[in-house]
Amino acid sequence: MKLTAWGRYPRIQATGHSFETAEELRGYQEKAGNSIVFAMGRSYGDSALSERVIFTRRFDKILDFDPEHGTVISESGVTLSELIEVFLPTGWFLSVTPGTKFISLGGAIASDVHGKNHHKAGCFSECVRSFELMLPDGNILRCSHEENQELFLATCGGMGLTGIILTVTLTLKRISSAYIRETIVRCQNLKEIFCLFEEHMDMTYSVAWIDCLARGENLGRSVLMLGEHATAGRLNPRTAKIRSVPFNLPGICLNKYSVSLFNHFYYHKNPLFVEGRLVPLDTFFYPLDKIANWNRIYGRGGFTQYQLVLPRDASSEGLKIILERIASSGLGSFLGVLKLFGPENENYLSFPMEGYTLALDFKIQKELFPLLNELDSIVLDHGGRLYLAKDVRMTREVFIKGYPRWKAFSELREKLGMKDKFNSLQSERLGV
Amino acid sequence: MNLLILGANSDIAYAVGKKFAQHEHADICLASRDLRLLEKKVQDIKIRYRVNAEALFFDAVDYASHNDFFKKFDPKPDGVVLAFGYLGNQQDAQQDFNEARHIIETNFTGAASILEIIASDFERRGHGFIIGISSVAGERGRQSNYVYGSAKGALTVYLSGLRNRLCKSGVHVITVLPGFVRTRMTEGLELPEKLIAEPAEVAEDIYRAYKKPEDIIYTKWFWKLIMFLIRSIPERLFKRLSL
Ligand SMILES: Cc1cc2nc3c(=O)[nH]c(=O)nc-3n(C[C@H](O)[C@H](O)[C@H](O)COP(=O)(O)OP(=O)(O)OC[C@H]3O[C@@H](n4cnc5c(N)ncnc54)[C@H](O)[C@@H]3O)c2cc1C
Ligand SMILES: NC(=O)c1ccc[n+]([C@@H]2O[C@H](COP(=O)([O-])OP(=O)(O)OC[C@H]3O[C@@H](n4cnc5c(N)ncnc54)[C@H](OP(=O)(O)O)[C@@H]3O)[C@@H](O)[C@H]2O)c1
C-alpha cells in the first residue's frame, strides 16, 4: 500500500500489520525484521514511515478509569479526540494537548508533544504515569520514573525507536467548564510580542500567530492568544461540524501574493485587543481540526513544517535573522506559530528547551531545501534545534548538534538490539 | 435496549456496538469465541458510554449449543447483530473440502441455525430487530471467491425470506451488504484504497439504516452502483472475465 504522513511527502510503498493484543503483535514481530509504528500519521515527515509498519489503530481500548484521581489506563492507539469525548463531560481534560486532537496516545508519547501551556505544564510525558513497552525480543517492560527509567526517558520523545508503546497509564486534569476565557492582543513587531510573552508567563495558555512575510518595521508582527480555563459554562458544548478539502488544490494556488494577502487580512481581522471572551475548547485548541484534510491545500507535491527552538537569551537575535531570511525568500507560509517554552525535561530526545519556538509550513518546492539548510545553520549557531515530529530533511549533523543526548539514546538502542528492529526513514537518515 | 452481537470480535460488529451504546444508550452483549479479547471490549464500552456490557462465549458452528445459548437470556435481547463470518481462502477451498465447508458453515449454516431460534422468539413476542451482515460478494459468483460468495449469497436470500416472514409480526430485518472494509479480514489484501471504508463508517451507515428503517443497504453507498453494473454484465461476457 501507499503510505504518507501529514505533509504528504514523501509517499512510499509499504506493508503493514495491525493488532488487537500483545500476543498477536508478538507473533508478527517474531517473524519480521525492521519496522516502525505508524499511528495516526499526524507527524509531518518520515518519522512514522518505513517499508514495514505496525498500525496501532485497532489497539485502542480504554481499559480503566478512576474518577477520583482522573487516572486512565488505555491502549496506545486511542486518539486524544476519543479521550476528550469520553472524559470531558465528566469534568476531565488532557493536561497537555497539541494543536490537533487527531493523534494517538502512542504518538503523543513518542513525540513527547507540547501544547500552549508548555511554560507551565511541560511536555506530554508529565501526565504519563507509566506505559508498557514491547522490546525487540518481544518482552514487555513497564516503564516509568520508578521502573526502567532509562527506557522511559528514551521512549518519551524517542520517535518509536525504542519499541512499541502498548498500554498507557495517564492522569487527566480536572476542569469545571468546556470553555476557555481567551484574550487576544495584536502586536506590531517582534520586540512587542517578546515583551508580552514574558509579561504573561503566569497565564496557563499562550501562543502567537506570526506573519512571516512582514518586513522592516513590521518584522514579527503577530497576534498573541492567551487563555485560562473558564469556570462558567457547560461541560459538553456542541462540537463543530467538520468540513473537508475534497481534493488537492493545484500547487499554484499558494504563492507569495496569495499568502501575503491572507496574512494581511488575518492580522487585521483580529481586533487590537479582546479580553476574556468565552470560546469552546475545540475552537481554542484545535482550530485546524475543523477542516479535515487541510493538508491538501498544498497540492500533490506536499509540504513540510519547519519547527525550531532557540535558547531564551539567543531568541531575539536569532529569530530576527531567521524571519528576515524567510521574508526575503518569499517562500513564506500561512501559519507561523510562535511560543515561549518553559524549561526542558530529562528525556533524551524531547524537543522543547527554555526559549522561543517558531513553526512554519512550507510547500515542497525546489527552492525550499537550500533555504532550510541556511536556516539550519542559523538555528545551530544560536544553540537551537529542530522538532523531529515535523522533520523530513534535517541532516545527521544538525540532529547531533541539536540533541546532545543523542549518544546515550543511540547506545541504549544498540545495547537492546533496537537498531535491527525499529527504524524509520528518519532514523536511517539521522543515523541514530 | 439490549443488543446482542454475534461474532462481536469482528471489527465491524464492534463499531456497530459502539454506535448503539452511544446513541441508543443500549446495553451490549458481546458474543464470540475469543473471550479474552471480548473482555477488553466490554471494559472499553462500559467506560466510553457508561452502559452495561458483558461477554459470552458463542460458536456459530456449534449448532447444538445454540438453543441453550439463547435460552439463558433474561430478558431477551431487543435486537441482534449477526456479524460472524469467515473469508477463508478460495484456492484452499477448491482443494480441500474442509476449508470450503468451514467457509460455508461459518457464513451461512451457523447463521441459519442461530437466527431461526432468535426469529421464533422475536416472532412470538412481536418485538425485535435483526441486522444481518452479508456481503456484496454474494451478489454474483466470481472465480476469486465463489465459495465465500455463495455462502454470503445464501445468507442474503435467507435474510430476505426472514424479513418477509417477520414483517408480519413487526420484527424488522436489515440486510447489510458491505464492500471493502478495513478490518482484520481484509488485512494484507491489496485493495483499491479509494473503495475501502473504515469500520466506523460502515457502522454509521448501519445505524442510519436501523433508524430509518431500511431493508437492504450497501455500504459504502457507491457499492450499490458498482454491483448494479457487475450484475448487468451478460453471463456470456462475465464468464470470460478474470474477476
Ligand atoms: C495540525 C497539527 C498540529 C500539531 N500541533 C502540534 C503541537 O502543537 N505540538 C506538538 O508537539 N506536536 C504537534 N503536532 C505533531 C503531532 O502531535 C505529532 O507528530 C504526533 O506524534 C502525531 O501522533 P500520531 O498518532 O499521528 O503518530 P504518527 O505520526 O503516526 O507517528 C509519530 C511518531 O510516533 C511514533 N509512535 C506512534 N505511536 C507509537 C506507539 N504506540 N509506540 C511507539 N511509537 C509510536 C511513530 O513511530 C512515529 O515516530 C501537530 C500535528 C498536526 C498535523
Ligand atoms: N471486511 C470486509 O471487507 C467485509 C466485506 C463484506 C462483508 N464482510 C462481512 O462482515 C462481517 C464482519 O466482518 P469483519 O471484516 O469485521 O471481520 P473480522 O474482523 O474478520 O471478524 C469476523 C469475526 O467473526 C468471528 N467468528 C468467526 N468464526 C466464528 C464462529 N465460528 N463463531 C463465532 N464467531 C466467529 C471472529 O471472532 P472470534 O474469533 O472471537 O470468534 C471474528 O472476529 C463478516 O460476516 C464478513 O463476512 C466483511
PDB file of N, CA and C in Angstrom, chain A residues 13-78:
ATOM      1  N   GLN A  13       5.952   3.072  -0.717  1.00  0.00           N
ATOM      2  CA  GLN A  13       5.285   1.780  -0.798  1.00  0.00           C
ATOM      3  C   GLN A  13       5.610   1.023   0.492  1.00  0.00           C
ATOM      4  N   ALA A  14       4.595   0.505   1.159  1.00  0.00           N
ATOM      5  CA  ALA A  14       4.857  -0.163   2.431  1.00  0.00           C
ATOM      6  C   ALA A  14       3.883  -1.311   2.652  1.00  0.00           C
ATOM      7  N   THR A  15       4.236  -2.200   3.572  1.00  0.00           N
ATOM      8  CA  THR A  15       3.278  -3.205   4.017  1.00  0.00           C
ATOM      9  C   THR A  15       3.084  -2.997   5.513  1.00  0.00           C
ATOM     10  N   GLY A  16       1.966  -3.464   6.025  1.00  0.00           N
ATOM     11  CA  GLY A  16       1.743  -3.214   7.443  1.00  0.00           C
ATOM     12  C   GLY A  16       0.835  -4.232   8.105  1.00  0.00           C
ATOM     13  N   HIS A  17       0.927  -4.283   9.418  1.00  0.00           N
ATOM     14  CA  HIS A  17       0.072  -5.160  10.220  1.00  0.00           C
ATOM     15  C   HIS A  17      -0.593  -4.342  11.306  1.00  0.00           C
ATOM     16  N   SER A  18      -1.829  -4.706  11.611  1.00  0.00           N
ATOM     17  CA  SER A  18      -2.442  -4.117  12.792  1.00  0.00           C
ATOM     18  C   SER A  18      -2.593  -5.236  13.815  1.00  0.00           C
ATOM     19  N   PHE A  19      -2.931  -4.894  15.041  1.00  0.00           N
ATOM     20  CA  PHE A  19      -3.050  -5.923  16.073  1.00  0.00           C
ATOM     21  C   PHE A  19      -4.050  -5.478  17.124  1.00  0.00           C
ATOM     22  N   GLU A  20      -4.597  -6.458  17.840  1.00  0.00           N
ATOM     23  CA  GLU A  20      -5.527  -6.146  18.916  1.00  0.00           C
ATOM     24  C   GLU A  20      -5.018  -6.597  20.270  1.00  0.00           C
ATOM     25  N   THR A  21      -4.055  -7.521  20.245  1.00  0.00           N
ATOM     26  CA  THR A  21      -3.492  -7.982  21.516  1.00  0.00           C
ATOM     27  C   THR A  21      -1.971  -8.027  21.395  1.00  0.00           C
ATOM     28  N   ALA A  22      -1.316  -7.996  22.551  1.00  0.00           N
ATOM     29  CA  ALA A  22       0.141  -8.040  22.562  1.00  0.00           C
ATOM     30  C   ALA A  22       0.643  -9.347  21.952  1.00  0.00           C
ATOM     31  N   GLU A  23      -0.094 -10.440  22.171  1.00  0.00           N
ATOM     32  CA  GLU A  23       0.347 -11.737  21.628  1.00  0.00           C
ATOM     33  C   GLU A  23       0.331 -11.711  20.105  1.00  0.00           C
ATOM     34  N   GLU A  24      -0.734 -11.124  19.573  1.00  0.00           N
ATOM     35  CA  GLU A  24      -0.843 -11.031  18.117  1.00  0.00           C
ATOM     36  C   GLU A  24       0.338 -10.225  17.563  1.00  0.00           C
ATOM     37  N   LEU A  25       0.640  -9.120  18.232  1.00  0.00           N
ATOM     38  CA  LEU A  25       1.756  -8.278  17.798  1.00  0.00           C
ATOM     39  C   LEU A  25       3.066  -9.045  17.875  1.00  0.00           C
ATOM     40  N   ARG A  26       3.248  -9.765  18.960  1.00  0.00           N
ATOM     41  CA  ARG A  26       4.488 -10.518  19.142  1.00  0.00           C
ATOM     42  C   ARG A  26       4.660 -11.524  18.014  1.00  0.00           C
ATOM     43  N   GLY A  27       3.550 -12.131  17.636  1.00  0.00           N
ATOM     44  CA  GLY A  27       3.583 -13.088  16.527  1.00  0.00           C
ATOM     45  C   GLY A  27       4.136 -12.462  15.259  1.00  0.00           C
ATOM     46  N   TYR A  28       3.679 -11.267  14.943  1.00  0.00           N
ATOM     47  CA  TYR A  28       4.191 -10.583  13.740  1.00  0.00           C
ATOM     48  C   TYR A  28       5.650 -10.215  13.903  1.00  0.00           C
ATOM     49  N   GLN A  29       5.981  -9.716  15.092  1.00  0.00           N
ATOM     50  CA  GLN A  29       7.319  -9.185  15.308  1.00  0.00           C
ATOM     51  C   GLN A  29       8.389 -10.276  15.283  1.00  0.00           C
ATOM     52  N   GLU A  30       8.013 -11.460  15.746  1.00  0.00           N
ATOM     53  CA  GLU A  30       8.994 -12.543  15.754  1.00  0.00           C
ATOM     54  C   GLU A  30       9.451 -12.883  14.346  1.00  0.00           C
ATOM     55  N   LYS A  31       8.476 -12.853  13.435  1.00  0.00           N
ATOM     56  CA  LYS A  31       8.795 -13.247  12.071  1.00  0.00           C
ATOM     57  C   LYS A  31       9.497 -12.144  11.291  1.00  0.00           C
ATOM     58  N   ALA A  32       9.164 -10.896  11.615  1.00  0.00           N
ATOM     59  CA  ALA A  32       9.580  -9.809  10.736  1.00  0.00           C
ATOM     60  C   ALA A  32      10.894  -9.173  11.154  1.00  0.00           C
ATOM     61  N   GLY A  33      11.488  -8.455  10.211  1.00  0.00           N
ATOM     62  CA  GLY A  33      12.706  -7.715  10.509  1.00  0.00           C
ATOM     63  C   GLY A  33      12.383  -6.337  11.030  1.00  0.00           C
ATOM     64  N   ASN A  34      12.775  -5.349  10.237  1.00  0.00           N
ATOM     65  CA  ASN A  34      12.659  -3.969  10.661  1.00  0.00           C
ATOM     66  C   ASN A  34      11.232  -3.422  10.545  1.00  0.00           C
ATOM     67  N   SER A  35      10.852  -2.525  11.474  1.00  0.00           N
ATOM     68  CA  SER A  35       9.555  -1.872  11.342  1.00  0.00           C
ATOM     69  C   SER A  35       9.508  -0.612  12.203  1.00  0.00           C
ATOM     70  N   ILE A  36       8.438   0.156  12.031  1.00  0.00           N
ATOM     71  CA  ILE A  36       8.193   1.327  12.873  1.00  0.00           C
ATOM     72  C   ILE A  36       6.686   1.471  13.017  1.00  0.00           C
ATOM     73  N   VAL A  37       6.238   2.030  14.118  1.00  0.00           N
ATOM     74  CA  VAL A  37       4.796   2.245  14.288  1.00  0.00           C
ATOM     75  C   VAL A  37       4.331   3.422  13.426  1.00  0.00           C
ATOM     76  N   PHE A  38       3.229   3.196  12.726  1.00  0.00           N
ATOM     77  CA  PHE A  38       2.505   4.279  12.060  1.00  0.00           C
ATOM     78  C   PHE A  38       1.168   4.357  12.780  1.00  0.00           C
ATOM     79  N   ALA A  39       0.923   5.457  13.477  1.00  0.00           N
ATOM     80  CA  ALA A  39      -0.317   5.552  14.257  1.00  0.00           C
ATOM     81  C   ALA A  39      -1.334   6.383  13.487  1.00  0.00           C
ATOM     82  N   MET A  40      -1.515   7.633  13.852  1.00  0.00           N
ATOM     83  CA  MET A  40      -2.484   8.477  13.140  1.00  0.00           C
ATOM     84  C   MET A  40      -1.836   9.260  11.997  1.00  0.00           C
ATOM     85  N   GLY A  41      -0.550   9.106  11.826  1.00  0.00           N
ATOM     86  CA  GLY A  41       0.122   9.772  10.702  1.00  0.00           C
ATOM     87  C   GLY A  41       0.028  11.281  10.744  1.00  0.00           C
ATOM     88  N   ARG A  42      -0.017  11.870  11.953  1.00  0.00           N
ATOM     89  CA  ARG A  42      -0.080  13.331  12.067  1.00  0.00           C
ATOM     90  C   ARG A  42       1.303  13.938  12.222  1.00  0.00           C
ATOM     91  N   SER A  43       2.334  13.103  12.258  1.00  0.00           N
ATOM     92  CA  SER A  43       3.663  13.677  12.139  1.00  0.00           C
ATOM     93  C   SER A  43       3.782  14.146  10.691  1.00  0.00           C
ATOM     94  N   TYR A  44       4.602  15.155  10.462  1.00  0.00           N
ATOM     95  CA  TYR A  44       4.612  15.767   9.125  1.00  0.00           C
ATOM     96  C   TYR A  44       5.501  15.027   8.134  1.00  0.00           C
ATOM     97  N   GLY A  45       6.565  14.417   8.627  1.00  0.00           N
ATOM     98  CA  GLY A  45       7.583  13.938   7.695  1.00  0.00           C
ATOM     99  C   GLY A  45       7.668  12.437   7.605  1.00  0.00           C
ATOM    100  N   ASP A  46       8.864  11.893   7.927  1.00  0.00           N
ATOM    101  CA  ASP A  46       9.082  10.471   7.737  1.00  0.00           C
ATOM    102  C   ASP A  46       9.367   9.728   9.037  1.00  0.00           C
ATOM    103  N   SER A  47       8.940  10.286  10.165  1.00  0.00           N
ATOM    104  CA  SER A  47       9.170   9.603  11.457  1.00  0.00           C
ATOM    105  C   SER A  47       8.400   8.300  11.555  1.00  0.00           C
ATOM    106  N   ALA A  48       7.259   8.217  10.881  1.00  0.00           N
ATOM    107  CA  ALA A  48       6.407   7.027  11.028  1.00  0.00           C
ATOM    108  C   ALA A  48       6.455   6.181   9.758  1.00  0.00           C
ATOM    109  N   LEU A  49       7.411   6.464   8.888  1.00  0.00           N
ATOM    110  CA  LEU A  49       7.451   5.751   7.606  1.00  0.00           C
ATOM    111  C   LEU A  49       8.589   4.745   7.553  1.00  0.00           C
ATOM    112  N   SER A  50       8.269   3.610   6.959  1.00  0.00           N
ATOM    113  CA  SER A  50       9.258   2.565   6.771  1.00  0.00           C
ATOM    114  C   SER A  50       8.612   1.544   5.836  1.00  0.00           C
ATOM    115  N   GLU A  51       9.423   0.679   5.241  1.00  0.00           N
ATOM    116  CA  GLU A  51       8.838  -0.290   4.305  1.00  0.00           C
ATOM    117  C   GLU A  51       7.846  -1.212   4.991  1.00  0.00           C
ATOM    118  N   ARG A  52       8.081  -1.447   6.280  1.00  0.00           N
ATOM    119  CA  ARG A  52       7.109  -2.244   7.021  1.00  0.00           C
ATOM    120  C   ARG A  52       6.682  -1.435   8.240  1.00  0.00           C
ATOM    121  N   VAL A  53       5.391  -1.309   8.420  1.00  0.00           N
ATOM    122  CA  VAL A  53       4.915  -0.522   9.554  1.00  0.00           C
ATOM    123  C   VAL A  53       3.956  -1.354  10.408  1.00  0.00           C
ATOM    124  N   ILE A  54       3.758  -0.885  11.623  1.00  0.00           N
ATOM    125  CA  ILE A  54       2.799  -1.505  12.529  1.00  0.00           C
ATOM    126  C   ILE A  54       1.722  -0.465  12.797  1.00  0.00           C
ATOM    127  N   PHE A  55       0.481  -0.846  12.528  1.00  0.00           N
ATOM    128  CA  PHE A  55      -0.622   0.081  12.759  1.00  0.00           C
ATOM    129  C   PHE A  55      -1.182  -0.148  14.161  1.00  0.00           C
ATOM    130  N   THR A  56      -1.407   0.927  14.894  1.00  0.00           N
ATOM    131  CA  THR A  56      -1.959   0.763  16.248  1.00  0.00           C
ATOM    132  C   THR A  56      -3.453   1.079  16.297  1.00  0.00           C
ATOM    133  N   ARG A  57      -4.073   1.344  15.138  1.00  0.00           N
ATOM    134  CA  ARG A  57      -5.458   1.824  15.176  1.00  0.00           C
ATOM    135  C   ARG A  57      -6.426   0.820  15.794  1.00  0.00           C
ATOM    136  N   ARG A  58      -6.117  -0.501  15.730  1.00  0.00           N
ATOM    137  CA  ARG A  58      -7.035  -1.473  16.333  1.00  0.00           C
ATOM    138  C   ARG A  58      -6.678  -1.766  17.791  1.00  0.00           C
ATOM    139  N   PHE A  59      -5.591  -1.202  18.252  1.00  0.00           N
ATOM    140  CA  PHE A  59      -5.184  -1.379  19.645  1.00  0.00           C
ATOM    141  C   PHE A  59      -5.613  -0.109  20.385  1.00  0.00           C
ATOM    142  N   ASP A  60      -6.919   0.000  20.608  1.00  0.00           N
ATOM    143  CA  ASP A  60      -7.457   1.308  21.009  1.00  0.00           C
ATOM    144  C   ASP A  60      -8.501   1.220  22.124  1.00  0.00           C
ATOM    145  N   LYS A  61      -8.355   0.239  23.010  1.00  0.00           N
ATOM    146  CA  LYS A  61      -9.372   0.074  24.048  1.00  0.00           C
ATOM    147  C   LYS A  61      -9.018   0.854  25.317  1.00  0.00           C
ATOM    148  N   ILE A  62     -10.028   1.493  25.863  1.00  0.00           N
ATOM    149  CA  ILE A  62      -9.860   2.164  27.154  1.00  0.00           C
ATOM    150  C   ILE A  62     -10.183   1.129  28.226  1.00  0.00           C
ATOM    151  N   LEU A  63      -9.229   0.850  29.112  1.00  0.00           N
ATOM    152  CA  LEU A  63      -9.375  -0.314  29.987  1.00  0.00           C
ATOM    153  C   LEU A  63      -9.801   0.023  31.408  1.00  0.00           C
ATOM    154  N   ASP A  64      -9.498   1.238  31.859  1.00  0.00           N
ATOM    155  CA  ASP A  64      -9.859   1.551  33.235  1.00  0.00           C
ATOM    156  C   ASP A  64      -9.893   3.061  33.436  1.00  0.00           C
ATOM    157  N   PHE A  65     -10.732   3.504  34.337  1.00  0.00           N
ATOM    158  CA  PHE A  65     -10.769   4.916  34.676  1.00  0.00           C
ATOM    159  C   PHE A  65     -11.084   5.066  36.153  1.00  0.00           C
ATOM    160  N   ASP A  66     -10.277   5.856  36.827  1.00  0.00           N
ATOM    161  CA  ASP A  66     -10.504   6.123  38.238  1.00  0.00           C
ATOM    162  C   ASP A  66     -11.013   7.560  38.357  1.00  0.00           C
ATOM    163  N   PRO A  67     -12.311   7.714  38.599  1.00  0.00           N
ATOM    164  CA  PRO A  67     -12.900   9.055  38.587  1.00  0.00           C
ATOM    165  C   PRO A  67     -12.500   9.905  39.792  1.00  0.00           C
ATOM    166  N   GLU A  68     -11.903   9.274  40.800  1.00  0.00           N
ATOM    167  CA  GLU A  68     -11.408  10.034  41.954  1.00  0.00           C
ATOM    168  C   GLU A  68     -10.199  10.880  41.552  1.00  0.00           C
ATOM    169  N   HIS A  69      -9.243  10.195  40.894  1.00  0.00           N
ATOM    170  CA  HIS A  69      -7.960  10.840  40.610  1.00  0.00           C
ATOM    171  C   HIS A  69      -7.772  11.191  39.142  1.00  0.00           C
ATOM    172  N   GLY A  70      -8.744  10.821  38.309  1.00  0.00           N
ATOM    173  CA  GLY A  70      -8.607  11.117  36.886  1.00  0.00           C
ATOM    174  C   GLY A  70      -7.541  10.289  36.204  1.00  0.00           C
ATOM    175  N   THR A  71      -7.336   9.058  36.680  1.00  0.00           N
ATOM    176  CA  THR A  71      -6.322   8.199  36.079  1.00  0.00           C
ATOM    177  C   THR A  71      -6.962   7.273  35.050  1.00  0.00           C
ATOM    178  N   VAL A  72      -6.401   7.257  33.862  1.00  0.00           N
ATOM    179  CA  VAL A  72      -6.920   6.428  32.779  1.00  0.00           C
ATOM    180  C   VAL A  72      -5.885   5.384  32.403  1.00  0.00           C
ATOM    181  N   ILE A  73      -6.351   4.151  32.171  1.00  0.00           N
ATOM    182  CA  ILE A  73      -5.469   3.147  31.569  1.00  0.00           C
ATOM    183  C   ILE A  73      -6.035   2.849  30.192  1.00  0.00           C
ATOM    184  N   SER A  74      -5.208   3.027  29.186  1.00  0.00           N
ATOM    185  CA  SER A  74      -5.719   2.856  27.836  1.00  0.00           C
ATOM    186  C   SER A  74      -4.645   2.311  26.908  1.00  0.00           C
ATOM    187  N   GLU A  75      -5.094   1.644  25.867  1.00  0.00           N
ATOM    188  CA  GLU A  75      -4.158   1.179  24.848  1.00  0.00           C
ATOM    189  C   GLU A  75      -3.719   2.361  23.986  1.00  0.00           C
ATOM    190  N   SER A  76      -2.533   2.210  23.407  1.00  0.00           N
ATOM    191  CA  SER A  76      -1.878   3.386  22.813  1.00  0.00           C
ATOM    192  C   SER A  76      -2.484   3.883  21.506  1.00  0.00           C
ATOM    193  N   GLY A  77      -3.361   3.079  20.881  1.00  0.00           N
ATOM    194  CA  GLY A  77      -3.929   3.517  19.609  1.00  0.00           C
ATOM    195  C   GLY A  77      -5.128   4.443  19.763  1.00  0.00           C
ATOM    196  N   VAL A  78      -5.590   4.621  20.988  1.00  0.00           N
ATOM    197  CA  VAL A  78      -6.744   5.509  21.193  1.00  0.00           C
ATOM    198  C   VAL A  78      -6.324   6.930  20.821  1.00  0.00           C
TER     199      VAL A  78
END
